[in-house]
Coordinates of C-alpha atoms and ligand atoms in Angstrom, one line a residue:
Chain A
X2 CA -26.1 -69.7 30.6
X3 CA -22.4 -69.6 29.6
X4 CA -22.7 -73.1 28.3
X5 CA -25.7 -72.1 26.2
X6 CA -23.8 -69.2 24.6
X7 CA -20.7 -71.4 23.9
X8 CA -22.9 -74.0 22.3
X9 CA -24.7 -71.4 20.2
X10 CA -21.6 -69.9 18.8
X11 CA -20.0 -73.3 18.2
X12 CA -23.0 -74.4 16.1
X13 CA -23.3 -71.0 14.4
X14 CA -19.7 -71.3 13.2
X15 CA -20.3 -74.5 11.4
X16 CA -22.6 -73.1 8.7
X17 CA -23.2 -69.5 7.6
X18 CA -26.9 -69.2 8.1
X19 CA -29.2 -70.7 10.8
X20 CA -32.4 -72.6 10.1
X21 CA -34.1 -71.2 13.2
X22 CA -33.0 -68.4 15.4
X23 CA -35.0 -67.3 18.5
X24 CA -33.9 -64.2 20.4
X25 CA -35.4 -63.5 23.8
X26 CA -38.8 -65.1 22.9
X27 CA -41.4 -64.7 25.7
X28 CA -45.0 -65.8 25.6
X29 CA -47.3 -64.7 28.4
X30 CA -50.7 -66.3 29.1
X31 CA -52.2 -63.6 31.3
X32 CA -49.7 -63.4 34.2
X33 CA -48.1 -66.8 33.4
X34 CA -44.9 -66.8 31.3
X35 CA -45.3 -70.1 29.4
X36 CA -41.8 -69.4 27.9
X37 CA -39.6 -66.6 28.9
X38 CA -36.5 -65.1 27.2
X39 CA -35.8 -68.2 25.1
X40 CA -32.8 -67.8 22.9
X41 CA -32.0 -70.7 20.6
X42 CA -30.2 -71.3 17.3
X43 CA -30.5 -74.4 15.2
X44 CA -28.4 -75.0 12.0
X45 CA -29.9 -76.2 8.8
X46 CA -30.0 -79.9 8.8
X47 CA -29.4 -80.1 12.5
X48 CA -31.5 -82.5 14.6
X49 CA -32.2 -81.3 18.1
X50 CA -34.1 -82.8 20.9
X51 CA -36.0 -80.7 23.4
X52 CA -36.5 -82.2 26.8
X53 CA -38.3 -80.9 29.8
X54 CA -41.0 -81.8 32.2
X55 CA -44.7 -81.3 31.5
X56 CA -45.6 -77.6 31.5
X57 CA -41.9 -76.6 30.8
X58 CA -43.1 -74.6 27.7
X59 CA -42.0 -76.9 24.9
X60 CA -45.3 -76.9 23.0
X61 CA -45.7 -73.2 23.5
X62 CA -42.2 -72.8 22.0
X63 CA -43.4 -74.7 18.9
X64 CA -46.6 -72.7 18.7
X65 CA -44.6 -69.4 18.7
X66 CA -42.2 -70.7 16.0
X67 CA -45.0 -71.9 13.7
X68 CA -47.2 -68.8 14.3
X69 CA -50.1 -70.6 16.0
X70 CA -49.6 -67.8 18.5
X71 CA -47.6 -64.7 18.3
X72 CA -44.9 -64.3 21.0
X73 CA -45.4 -61.5 23.5
X74 CA -41.8 -60.3 22.8
X75 CA -38.7 -61.4 21.1
X76 CA -37.8 -62.2 17.5
X77 CA -38.0 -65.4 15.5
X78 CA -35.9 -65.9 12.3
X79 CA -36.4 -68.7 9.9
X80 CA -33.6 -69.3 7.4
X81 CA -32.4 -65.8 8.2
X82 CA -35.7 -64.1 7.6
X83 CA -37.5 -62.3 10.4
X84 CA -40.9 -64.1 10.6
X85 CA -41.9 -63.0 14.1
X86 CA -45.2 -61.5 12.9
X87 CA -45.8 -63.7 9.9
X88 CA -49.1 -65.7 9.8
X89 CA -48.6 -69.5 10.2
X90 CA -49.2 -70.2 6.5
X91 CA -46.5 -67.9 5.4
X92 CA -44.0 -69.7 7.6
X93 CA -45.1 -73.1 6.3
X94 CA -44.7 -71.9 2.7
X95 CA -41.0 -71.1 3.6
X96 CA -40.4 -74.8 4.5
X97 CA -41.3 -75.0 8.1
X98 CA -43.5 -77.9 9.2
X99 CA -44.9 -79.3 12.4
X100 CA -46.8 -82.1 14.0
X101 CA -49.1 -81.7 17.0
X102 CA -48.8 -83.4 20.3
X103 CA -52.6 -84.1 20.2
X104 CA -53.3 -85.2 16.6
X105 CA -55.0 -82.5 14.6
X106 CA -56.3 -84.3 11.6
X107 CA -59.3 -84.2 9.3
X108 CA -61.2 -87.0 10.8
X109 CA -64.0 -86.9 8.3
X110 CA -61.6 -87.4 5.4
X111 CA -59.7 -90.4 4.2
X112 CA -56.0 -90.9 4.8
X113 CA -55.2 -90.1 1.2
X114 CA -57.3 -86.9 1.2
X115 CA -55.6 -85.7 4.3
X116 CA -52.2 -86.1 2.7
X117 CA -53.5 -84.6 -0.5
X118 CA -54.6 -81.5 1.3
X119 CA -51.2 -81.2 2.9
X120 CA -49.5 -81.5 -0.5
X121 CA -51.9 -78.9 -1.9
X122 CA -51.3 -76.5 1.0
X123 CA -47.6 -76.0 0.0
X124 CA -48.0 -75.9 -3.7
X125 CA -49.8 -73.7 -6.2
X126 CA -53.5 -74.2 -7.1
X127 CA -54.8 -74.0 -3.5
X128 CA -57.8 -72.1 -5.0
X129 CA -58.2 -74.3 -8.0
X130 CA -61.8 -75.0 -8.9
X131 CA -60.7 -77.9 -11.1
X132 CA -60.6 -81.4 -9.7
X133 CA -57.3 -83.1 -10.0
X134 CA -57.1 -85.5 -13.0
X135 CA -55.7 -89.0 -12.8
X136 CA -51.9 -88.9 -12.9
X137 CA -51.8 -85.5 -11.2
X138 CA -48.3 -85.1 -9.8
X139 CA -49.7 -84.2 -6.4
X140 CA -51.8 -87.4 -6.3
X141 CA -48.6 -89.3 -7.0
X142 CA -46.7 -87.4 -4.4
X143 CA -49.5 -88.0 -1.8
X144 CA -49.4 -91.7 -2.5
X145 CA -45.6 -91.7 -2.0
X146 CA -46.0 -90.0 1.4
X147 CA -48.7 -92.4 2.5
X148 CA -46.2 -95.2 1.6
X149 CA -43.4 -93.4 3.4
X150 CA -45.3 -93.5 6.7
X151 CA -46.4 -97.1 6.1
X152 CA -50.1 -96.4 5.7
X153 CA -50.7 -97.6 2.2
X154 CA -53.0 -100.4 3.4
X155 CA -55.2 -97.8 5.1
X156 CA -55.1 -95.1 2.4
X157 CA -58.9 -95.1 1.7
X158 CA -60.0 -95.4 5.3
X159 CA -61.5 -92.5 7.2
X160 CA -59.1 -91.0 9.7
X161 CA -61.7 -91.6 12.5
X162 CA -61.3 -95.3 11.8
X163 CA -57.6 -95.4 12.3
X164 CA -55.8 -96.7 15.3
X165 CA -54.0 -94.2 17.6
X166 CA -50.6 -95.3 16.2
X167 CA -51.8 -94.9 12.6
X168 CA -53.1 -91.4 13.4
X169 CA -49.6 -90.5 14.8
X170 CA -48.0 -91.8 11.6
X171 CA -50.5 -89.7 9.5
X172 CA -49.5 -86.6 11.6
X173 CA -45.9 -87.1 10.4
X174 CA -47.0 -87.6 6.8
X175 CA -48.8 -84.2 6.9
X176 CA -45.5 -82.6 8.1
X177 CA -43.5 -84.2 5.3
X178 CA -45.6 -82.8 2.4
X179 CA -44.0 -80.5 -0.1
X180 CA -40.3 -79.7 0.4
X181 CA -39.9 -79.4 4.1
X182 CA -36.6 -77.7 5.3
X183 CA -37.2 -77.7 9.0
X184 CA -39.8 -79.8 11.0
X185 CA -41.0 -79.5 14.6
X186 CA -42.1 -82.9 16.0
X187 CA -44.2 -82.5 19.2
X188 CA -43.9 -85.8 21.2
X189 CA -44.4 -88.0 18.1
X190 CA -43.6 -91.2 20.1
X191 CA -46.0 -90.6 23.0
X192 CA -48.4 -93.5 23.4
X193 CA -46.8 -95.7 20.8
X194 CA -45.9 -99.3 21.3
X195 CA -42.3 -100.4 21.2
X196 CA -42.7 -101.7 17.5
X197 CA -44.3 -98.4 16.5
X198 CA -41.5 -96.5 18.2
X199 CA -38.9 -98.4 16.2
X200 CA -40.8 -97.5 13.0
X201 CA -40.9 -93.9 14.1
X202 CA -37.1 -93.9 14.7
X203 CA -36.7 -95.5 11.2
X204 CA -38.8 -92.7 9.6
X205 CA -36.9 -90.0 11.4
X206 CA -33.4 -91.2 10.8
X207 CA -34.4 -92.0 7.2
X208 CA -35.2 -88.3 6.5
X209 CA -32.9 -86.6 3.9
X210 CA -30.0 -85.1 5.7
X211 CA -30.8 -81.5 4.6
X212 CA -34.0 -81.6 6.6
X213 CA -33.4 -80.4 10.1
X214 CA -35.8 -80.9 13.0
X215 CA -36.6 -80.3 16.6
X216 CA -38.2 -83.2 18.4
X217 CA -39.9 -83.0 21.8
X218 CA -39.5 -86.3 23.4
X219 CA -39.7 -87.6 26.9
X220 CA -38.3 -91.0 26.0
X221 CA -34.5 -90.5 26.2
X222 CA -34.0 -93.6 24.1
X223 CA -35.8 -92.2 21.1
X224 CA -34.5 -88.7 21.6
X225 CA -30.9 -89.7 21.8
X226 CA -31.1 -92.0 18.9
X227 CA -32.4 -89.3 16.5
X228 CA -30.8 -86.1 17.8
X229 CA -27.3 -84.8 17.7
X230 CA -27.9 -81.9 20.2
X231 CA -30.2 -81.4 23.1
X232 CA -31.9 -78.4 24.7
X233 CA -33.3 -78.9 28.2
X234 CA -36.2 -76.6 29.2
X235 CA -37.4 -75.9 32.7
X236 CA -40.1 -73.5 33.8
X237 CA -40.3 -71.8 30.4
X238 CA -36.6 -71.2 30.2
X239 CA -33.7 -72.9 28.4
X240 CA -32.0 -74.7 31.2
X241 CA -29.1 -76.5 29.4
X242 CA -27.9 -77.1 25.9
X243 CA -25.3 -79.6 24.7
X244 CA -24.6 -82.9 23.1
X245 CA -26.6 -85.9 24.2
X246 CA -23.5 -87.1 26.2
X247 CA -23.1 -83.8 27.9
X248 CA -26.7 -83.6 28.9
X249 CA -26.9 -87.2 30.1
X250 CA -24.0 -86.8 32.4
X251 CA -24.8 -83.3 33.6
X252 CA -25.3 -83.4 37.3
X253 CA -27.9 -80.6 37.3
X254 CA -30.0 -82.3 34.6
X255 CA -29.7 -85.6 36.5
X256 CA -30.9 -83.9 39.6
X257 CA -33.8 -82.3 37.8
X258 CA -34.8 -85.4 36.0
X259 CA -34.6 -87.7 39.0
X260 CA -35.7 -85.2 41.6
X261 CA -38.4 -83.2 39.8
X262 CA -41.5 -84.9 38.4
X263 CA -41.5 -85.6 34.7
X264 CA -44.4 -87.1 32.7
Chain B
X1115 CA -67.4 -85.4 2.6
X1116 CA -65.4 -85.2 -0.5
X1117 CA -63.2 -88.0 -1.8
X1118 CA -60.9 -86.2 -4.1
X1119 CA -58.2 -88.7 -4.3
X1120 CA -60.3 -91.8 -4.6
X1121 CA -62.8 -90.7 -7.3
X1122 CA -59.9 -89.6 -9.5
X1123 CA -57.5 -92.4 -9.2
X1124 CA -59.5 -95.6 -9.5
X1125 CA -62.7 -95.0 -11.3
X1126 CA -62.7 -96.2 -14.9
X1127 CA -66.4 -95.6 -15.2
X1128 CA -67.9 -92.7 -17.0
X1129 CA -69.5 -90.0 -14.8
X1130 CA -72.9 -90.7 -16.4
X1131 CA -72.8 -94.3 -15.0
X1132 CA -72.2 -93.0 -11.5
X1133 CA -75.4 -90.9 -11.4
X1134 CA -78.2 -92.6 -9.4
X1135 CA -81.2 -93.7 -11.6
X1136 CA -83.6 -91.7 -9.4
X1137 CA -81.6 -88.6 -10.4
X1138 CA -82.0 -89.4 -14.1
X1139 CA -85.8 -89.9 -13.5
X1140 CA -86.0 -86.6 -11.7
X1141 CA -84.1 -84.9 -14.4
X1142 CA -86.4 -86.3 -17.1
X1143 CA -89.5 -85.2 -15.2
X1144 CA -88.0 -81.7 -14.8
X1145 CA -87.1 -81.5 -18.5
X1146 CA -90.6 -82.5 -19.7
X1147 CA -92.5 -80.6 -16.9
X1148 CA -94.1 -78.1 -19.4
X1149 CA -95.9 -81.0 -21.0
X1150 CA -98.1 -81.6 -18.0
X1151 CA -97.9 -78.5 -15.8
X1152 CA -99.8 -75.3 -16.4
X1153 CA -98.3 -71.8 -16.7
X1154 CA -99.0 -70.9 -13.1
X1155 CA -97.0 -74.0 -11.8
X1156 CA -94.2 -73.4 -14.3
X1157 CA -93.7 -69.7 -13.7
X1158 CA -94.9 -69.2 -10.1
X1159 CA -94.2 -72.5 -8.3
X1160 CA -91.2 -74.0 -10.2
X1161 CA -89.6 -70.7 -11.4
X1162 CA -89.7 -69.3 -7.9
X1163 CA -88.5 -72.6 -6.4
X1164 CA -85.4 -72.6 -8.6
X1165 CA -84.7 -68.9 -7.8
X1166 CA -85.0 -69.2 -4.1
X1167 CA -83.2 -72.5 -4.3
X1168 CA -80.2 -70.9 -5.9
X1169 CA -80.0 -68.2 -3.2
X1170 CA -80.4 -70.8 -0.5
X1171 CA -77.8 -72.9 -2.3
X1172 CA -75.3 -70.0 -1.9
X1173 CA -76.0 -70.1 1.8
X1174 CA -75.7 -73.9 1.9
X1175 CA -72.2 -73.6 0.2
X1176 CA -71.0 -71.1 2.9
X1177 CA -72.7 -72.8 5.9
X1178 CA -72.4 -76.5 4.8
X1179 CA -68.9 -76.5 3.4
X1180 CA -67.4 -73.4 5.1
X1181 CA -69.2 -73.5 8.5
X1182 CA -70.2 -69.8 8.0
X1183 CA -73.8 -68.9 8.5
X1184 CA -74.2 -65.8 6.4
X1185 CA -77.4 -63.7 6.4
X1186 CA -76.1 -61.5 3.6
X1187 CA -77.1 -63.9 0.7
X1188 CA -80.5 -62.4 0.0
X1189 CA -78.9 -58.9 0.0
X1190 CA -76.3 -60.0 -2.5
X1191 CA -79.1 -61.4 -4.6
X1192 CA -81.0 -58.2 -4.4
X1193 CA -77.9 -56.2 -5.3
X1194 CA -77.6 -58.4 -8.5
X1195 CA -81.2 -57.6 -9.2
X1196 CA -80.7 -53.9 -8.6
X1197 CA -77.6 -54.2 -10.9
X1198 CA -79.7 -55.2 -13.9
X1199 CA -82.3 -52.6 -13.1
X1200 CA -79.8 -49.8 -12.8
X1201 CA -77.4 -50.8 -15.6
X1202 CA -80.0 -52.2 -18.0
X1203 CA -83.4 -50.7 -19.1
X1204 CA -86.3 -50.2 -16.6
X1205 CA -89.4 -48.1 -16.1
X1206 CA -87.2 -45.5 -14.2
X1207 CA -85.6 -44.0 -17.3
X1208 CA -83.9 -41.1 -15.4
X1209 CA -81.7 -43.6 -13.4
X1210 CA -81.4 -46.8 -15.6
X1211 CA -78.5 -46.7 -18.0
X1212 CA -80.0 -49.1 -20.6
X1213 CA -76.8 -50.9 -21.4
X1214 CA -76.9 -54.0 -23.6
X1215 CA -77.7 -57.3 -21.8
X1216 CA -74.2 -58.8 -22.5
X1217 CA -72.8 -56.0 -20.5
X1218 CA -75.3 -55.4 -17.7
X1219 CA -75.8 -59.1 -16.8
X1220 CA -72.1 -59.9 -16.2
X1221 CA -71.5 -56.5 -14.6
X1222 CA -74.4 -57.0 -12.2
X1223 CA -73.1 -60.4 -11.2
X1224 CA -69.5 -59.0 -10.8
X1225 CA -70.7 -56.1 -8.6
X1226 CA -72.8 -58.4 -6.4
X1227 CA -69.9 -60.8 -6.1
X1228 CA -67.6 -58.0 -5.2
X1229 CA -70.0 -56.8 -2.5
X1230 CA -70.2 -60.4 -1.2
X1231 CA -66.4 -60.4 -1.1
X1232 CA -66.2 -57.2 0.9
X1233 CA -68.9 -58.4 3.4
X1234 CA -67.0 -61.7 3.6
X1235 CA -63.7 -59.9 4.3
X1236 CA -65.4 -58.4 7.4
X1237 CA -67.4 -61.4 8.4
X1238 CA -64.7 -64.1 8.2
X1239 CA -62.8 -62.7 11.1
X1240 CA -65.8 -63.6 13.3
X1241 CA -67.2 -67.0 14.4
X1242 CA -70.6 -68.5 14.9
X1243 CA -73.2 -66.1 16.3
X1244 CA -71.0 -63.1 15.5
X1245 CA -70.9 -64.0 11.8
X1246 CA -74.7 -64.2 11.9
X1247 CA -74.9 -60.8 13.7
X1248 CA -72.4 -58.9 11.5
X1249 CA -74.0 -60.2 8.2
X1250 CA -77.5 -59.4 9.6
X1251 CA -76.3 -55.9 10.5
X1252 CA -75.0 -55.4 7.0
X1253 CA -78.2 -56.8 5.4
X1254 CA -80.3 -54.3 7.4
X1255 CA -78.0 -51.5 6.6
X1256 CA -78.4 -52.3 2.9
X1257 CA -82.2 -52.4 3.3
X1258 CA -82.3 -48.9 4.9
X1259 CA -79.8 -47.5 2.5
X1260 CA -81.7 -48.6 -0.6
X1261 CA -84.9 -47.2 1.0
X1262 CA -83.4 -43.8 1.6
X1263 CA -81.1 -43.5 -1.5
X1264 CA -83.0 -42.0 -4.4
X1265 CA -80.0 -41.2 -6.6
X1266 CA -79.1 -44.8 -7.4
X1267 CA -81.6 -47.1 -5.8
X1268 CA -84.7 -44.9 -6.4
X1269 CA -85.6 -45.2 -2.7
X1270 CA -88.9 -46.6 -1.5
X1271 CA -90.4 -47.3 -5.0
X1272 CA -87.4 -49.1 -6.5
X1273 CA -87.6 -50.1 -10.2
X1274 CA -90.4 -51.4 -12.3
X1275 CA -90.5 -52.9 -15.8
X1276 CA -87.3 -54.8 -15.3
X1277 CA -87.7 -57.7 -17.8
X1278 CA -85.3 -60.2 -19.4
X1279 CA -83.8 -59.2 -22.8
X1280 CA -85.7 -60.6 -25.8
X1281 CA -82.8 -63.0 -26.6
X1282 CA -83.3 -65.2 -29.7
X1283 CA -86.6 -63.6 -30.2
X1284 CA -88.0 -65.3 -27.1
X1285 CA -90.1 -63.6 -24.5
X1286 CA -88.3 -65.1 -21.5
X1287 CA -91.1 -64.0 -19.1
X1288 CA -93.5 -66.4 -20.7
X1289 CA -94.1 -69.4 -18.4
X1290 CA -92.3 -72.1 -20.6
X1291 CA -89.2 -70.1 -21.5
X1292 CA -89.0 -68.7 -17.9
X1293 CA -89.2 -72.3 -16.6
X1294 CA -86.3 -73.4 -18.7
X1295 CA -84.3 -70.3 -18.0
X1296 CA -84.6 -70.8 -14.2
X1297 CA -84.2 -74.6 -14.5
X1298 CA -81.1 -74.2 -16.6
X1299 CA -79.5 -71.6 -14.2
X1300 CA -80.4 -73.7 -11.1
X1301 CA -79.0 -76.9 -12.7
X1302 CA -75.8 -75.1 -13.6
X1303 CA -75.4 -73.6 -10.1
X1304 CA -76.1 -77.0 -8.5
X1305 CA -73.6 -78.7 -10.7
X1306 CA -71.0 -76.0 -10.0
X1307 CA -71.4 -76.4 -6.3
X1308 CA -71.2 -80.2 -6.5
X1309 CA -68.2 -80.1 -8.7
X1310 CA -66.4 -77.4 -6.7
X1311 CA -67.0 -79.1 -3.4
X1312 CA -64.6 -81.8 -4.6
X1313 CA -62.1 -79.5 -6.2
X1314 CA -59.0 -78.4 -4.2
X1315 CA -60.7 -75.2 -3.3
X1316 CA -63.8 -76.9 -2.0
X1317 CA -61.9 -79.6 -0.1
X1318 CA -59.7 -76.9 1.5
X1319 CA -62.8 -74.9 2.4
X1320 CA -64.2 -78.0 4.2
X1321 CA -60.8 -78.3 5.8
X1322 CA -61.0 -74.7 7.2
X1323 CA -64.5 -75.6 8.5
X1324 CA -63.3 -78.7 10.4
X1325 CA -59.8 -77.7 11.4
X1326 CA -58.7 -74.1 10.6
X1327 CA -55.6 -74.3 12.8
X1328 CA -54.3 -77.3 11.0
X1329 CA -55.1 -75.8 7.6
X1330 CA -52.9 -72.8 8.4
X1331 CA -50.2 -75.3 9.5
X1332 CA -50.4 -76.9 6.1
X1333 CA -49.8 -73.6 4.3
X1334 CA -53.4 -72.5 3.6
X1335 CA -54.4 -68.9 4.1
X1336 CA -57.6 -69.7 6.0
X1337 CA -58.9 -66.1 5.8
X1338 CA -58.4 -65.8 2.1
X1339 CA -60.1 -69.2 1.5
X1340 CA -63.2 -68.1 3.5
X1341 CA -63.4 -64.8 1.7
X1342 CA -63.1 -66.6 -1.7
X1343 CA -66.0 -68.8 -0.6
X1344 CA -68.1 -65.6 -0.1
X1345 CA -67.2 -64.5 -3.7
X1346 CA -68.2 -67.8 -5.2
X1347 CA -71.5 -68.0 -3.2
X1348 CA -72.1 -64.4 -4.0
X1349 CA -72.0 -65.0 -7.8
X1350 CA -74.6 -67.8 -7.4
X1351 CA -76.8 -65.6 -5.2
X1352 CA -76.5 -62.8 -7.8
X1353 CA -77.8 -65.0 -10.6
X1354 CA -80.8 -65.9 -8.4
X1355 CA -81.4 -62.3 -7.7
X1356 CA -81.4 -61.3 -11.3
X1357 CA -83.9 -64.0 -12.2
X1358 CA -86.0 -62.9 -9.2
X1359 CA -86.2 -59.3 -10.6
X1360 CA -87.1 -60.6 -14.0
X1361 CA -89.8 -62.8 -12.5
X1362 CA -91.4 -60.0 -10.6
X1363 CA -90.5 -57.4 -13.3
X1364 CA -89.6 -55.1 -10.4
X1365 CA -87.4 -54.6 -7.4
X1366 CA -87.7 -52.5 -4.3
X1367 CA -86.0 -52.4 -0.9
X1368 CA -88.4 -55.0 0.5
X1369 CA -86.9 -57.6 -1.8
X1370 CA -84.0 -57.7 0.6
X1371 CA -86.0 -56.8 3.7
X1372 CA -85.4 -58.7 6.9
X1373 CA -88.3 -61.1 6.3
X1374 CA -86.8 -62.1 3.0
X1375 CA -83.3 -62.4 4.6
X1376 CA -84.6 -64.8 7.2
X1377 CA -86.7 -66.7 4.7
X1378 CA -83.4 -67.8 2.9
X1379 CA -82.1 -69.1 6.2
X1380 CA -85.3 -70.9 6.9
X1381 CA -85.3 -72.5 3.4
X1382 CA -81.7 -73.7 3.7
X1383 CA -82.2 -75.1 7.2
X1384 CA -85.5 -76.8 6.4
X1385 CA -84.0 -78.4 3.3
X1386 CA -80.8 -79.4 5.0
X1387 CA -77.4 -77.7 5.0
X1388 CA -75.4 -80.8 4.4
X1389 CA -76.1 -81.3 0.7
X1390 CA -76.7 -78.9 -2.2
X1391 CA -80.0 -80.5 -3.1
X1392 CA -81.4 -79.5 0.3
X1393 CA -81.6 -75.9 -0.8
X1394 CA -84.0 -76.8 -3.6
X1395 CA -86.0 -79.1 -1.4
X1396 CA -86.4 -76.3 1.2
X1397 CA -87.3 -73.8 -1.5
X1398 CA -90.0 -76.1 -2.9
X1399 CA -91.6 -76.6 0.5
X1400 CA -91.4 -72.9 1.2
X1401 CA -93.0 -72.0 -2.2
X1402 CA -95.8 -74.5 -1.8
X1403 CA -96.6 -73.1 1.7
X1404 CA -96.4 -69.5 0.5
X1405 CA -98.5 -70.3 -2.6
X1406 CA -101.2 -72.6 -1.2
X1407 CA -101.5 -72.2 2.5
X1408 CA -103.4 -68.8 2.3
X1409 CA -106.2 -70.6 0.4
X1410 CA -106.2 -73.5 2.9
X1411 CA -106.2 -71.1 5.9
X1412 CA -109.0 -68.9 4.5
X1413 CA -111.0 -72.1 3.8
X1414 CA -110.8 -72.8 7.6
X1415 CA -111.8 -69.2 8.3
X1416 CA -108.3 -68.1 9.4
X1417 CA -106.5 -65.0 8.2
X1418 CA -104.2 -65.8 5.3
X1419 CA -101.4 -63.9 7.0
X1420 CA -101.1 -67.0 9.3
X1421 CA -99.0 -68.7 6.7
X1422 CA -96.0 -67.1 8.3
X1423 CA -96.9 -68.8 11.5
X1424 CA -97.0 -72.1 9.6
X1425 CA -93.6 -71.5 8.2
X1426 CA -92.3 -70.5 11.6
X1427 CA -93.6 -73.7 13.2
X1428 CA -92.2 -75.7 10.4
X1429 CA -88.8 -74.1 11.0
X1430 CA -89.0 -74.7 14.7
X1431 CA -90.0 -78.3 14.2
X1432 CA -87.0 -78.8 11.9
X1433 CA -84.5 -77.2 14.2
X1434 CA -85.8 -79.3 17.1
X1435 CA -86.4 -82.7 15.5
X1436 CA -84.1 -82.7 12.5
X1437 CA -81.3 -80.2 12.5
X1438 CA -80.1 -81.6 9.2
X1439 CA -83.4 -80.7 7.5
X1440 CA -85.8 -82.7 5.4
X1441 CA -82.9 -84.5 3.7
X1442 CA -81.7 -85.6 7.1
X1443 CA -85.1 -87.1 7.8
X1444 CA -85.1 -88.8 4.4
X1445 CA -81.6 -90.2 5.1
X1446 CA -82.6 -91.6 8.4
X1447 CA -85.8 -93.1 7.0
X1448 CA -83.9 -94.7 4.2
X1449 CA -81.3 -96.1 6.6
X1450 CA -84.2 -97.6 8.7
X1451 CA -85.9 -99.0 5.6
X1452 CA -82.6 -100.5 4.5
X1453 CA -82.4 -102.4 7.8
X1454 CA -86.0 -103.7 7.5
X1455 CA -86.7 -107.1 6.3
X1456 CA -88.6 -106.7 3.0
X1457 CA -91.0 -109.5 3.8
X1458 CA -91.9 -109.0 7.4
X1459 CA -91.2 -105.2 7.6
X1460 CA -89.5 -105.8 10.9
X1461 CA -86.1 -104.2 11.7
X1462 CA -83.2 -106.5 11.3
X1463 CA -81.3 -104.6 14.0
Ligands
ADP1185 N1 -53.3 -71.7 25.2 C1 -52.9 -71.6 26.4 N2 -53.6 -70.8 27.3 C2 -53.2 -70.6 28.6 N3 -52.1 -71.3 29.1 C3 -51.4 -72.1 28.3 C4 -51.8 -72.3 26.9 N4 -50.9 -73.2 26.4 C5 -50.0 -73.5 27.4 N5 -50.3 -72.9 28.5 C6 -49.6 -73.0 29.8 O1 -48.2 -72.7 29.5 C7 -47.4 -73.6 30.2 C8 -46.5 -74.4 29.2 O2 -47.3 -75.3 28.5 P1 -46.8 -76.2 27.3 O3 -46.0 -75.3 26.4 O4 -47.9 -76.9 26.8 O5 -45.8 -77.2 28.1 P2 -45.1 -78.5 27.6 O6 -45.5 -78.7 26.1 O7 -43.7 -78.4 27.9 O8 -45.7 -79.6 28.4 C9 -48.3 -74.5 31.0 O9 -48.4 -73.9 32.3 C10 -49.6 -74.4 30.3 O10 -50.7 -74.5 31.3
MG1186 MG1 -46.5 -80.2 25.2

């Protein structure tokens, strides 16, 4: 735990504010503590990988940060503001974005409409009764996003007709809508082919440098290529924090990763 | 579902060119109906169809696009009707305020829409069967309240002599003017729903129906969106309710009694909840049954009260055999016919 604190203060010193700051966040499901006493600070623009075996609490951590669930205790600050009890949409409007481990898309809509909804969600006119006209800036922006995740050829296809890999790309497009400042990627590479993985890495490394993110990733190759810092989780707790090199060579991590089951 | 991005970006055609010829034909028949239908058909059958169709349309909007089965729509309509009776002139001079029409009509719609919004605010926190139960509870509370309240709602007897204003020197309760009045309102309500379904608001509403969690993660306030849907649907129901009072020239608690509340659900389900036109198809079937089945039943020596049983069986058959209503049956028949060889009549597979 000493290492954690040293890391936190080191990173905190680099910039004045933090993008994300968790203090003692615990989430109970009945008697089960899915995450317990998680304290974590991420700088604006920082790219962090979260590692940990299945059931370590990584997705639950994301759900607490985005407001999909409220934490049982602890505080969550987003760009310095206490958002612990804010509903999800309020956090999203402050620049937070996420993708889901299991794609959560509008399967009855086309790719373009999915992205349009995402763009609309973080801009004015969510309640507009007027249909968008040709040349509407949001339509242009949606088309750019579809392009950015390399789905232009499939833009008018229904999401239900897309391949698994394409659905994962669309997940990312939805998280890039508007002006994201901090993104949570939940296992974006899971189930992708090597080519698709390479594309994903290109998308992630190509993000503007002011956009920070946390990526949950089992594939060390992907994680270490896109992240500058690593948080290791185990049994709902933060187990280790450090640079990729520190984590890779840490004997305890090695033991956990080789000894314990990971999926 | 809606195709908001597609229809706007690459359609150089005029909207008139995109309307199906059958719709034009139906529109023309509707427009010239008074040339071949008598007063009874115009006023009683078509007028009532358009009115009930609008109220059922408000339910279709909530249920079809928002996934919220609300049983409050008939009550909202009745409140709109009570609104014109109380704010405008009626036979109950000690209660009715006798305001001018340009004041009492918009006020009645606004009050009913506000009521719908409040009901929505309570109901949207529930899901599925609980939405049905909470809206049903409020519908029956409204019924008993109007029956016991004499100060505002004039209790059991309600209001009589509630007629449309003599605008442009026309008596709007005459069959032909009333036909055009209800047709015009129904067409506007239908067009509004079709248009709004593909607006950002409508698309987002469908998003909250399919995937509320993702909608919140995209920055949408799902609760507010659902409540706003109640407001929009409430305004449509209120217009239907006002026309209903004008048609009957009276309103009483029974207008929004539980049988009427369920009838709206039956109409919407029988017509089909997936498309706005279903509400009018359902209403037409309902009105035909209500109007003509008593005669048919008595001809067979049965009590004319049995028409309720007929409607009940129809509803049951729909729910069992075609949950997406008559329009669903029609779609499937068309799809089958499309696959058939036009010469042999055999399915092409
Ligand atoms: N909605 C939920 N209800 C009950 N238990 C849950 C729920 N979500 C997660 N859990 C439990 O919390 C623990 C952590 O899960 P999760 O955060 O999904 O882990 P990870 O993403 O690291 O694989 C697991 O034991 C899981 O079963
Ligand atoms: Mg997970």
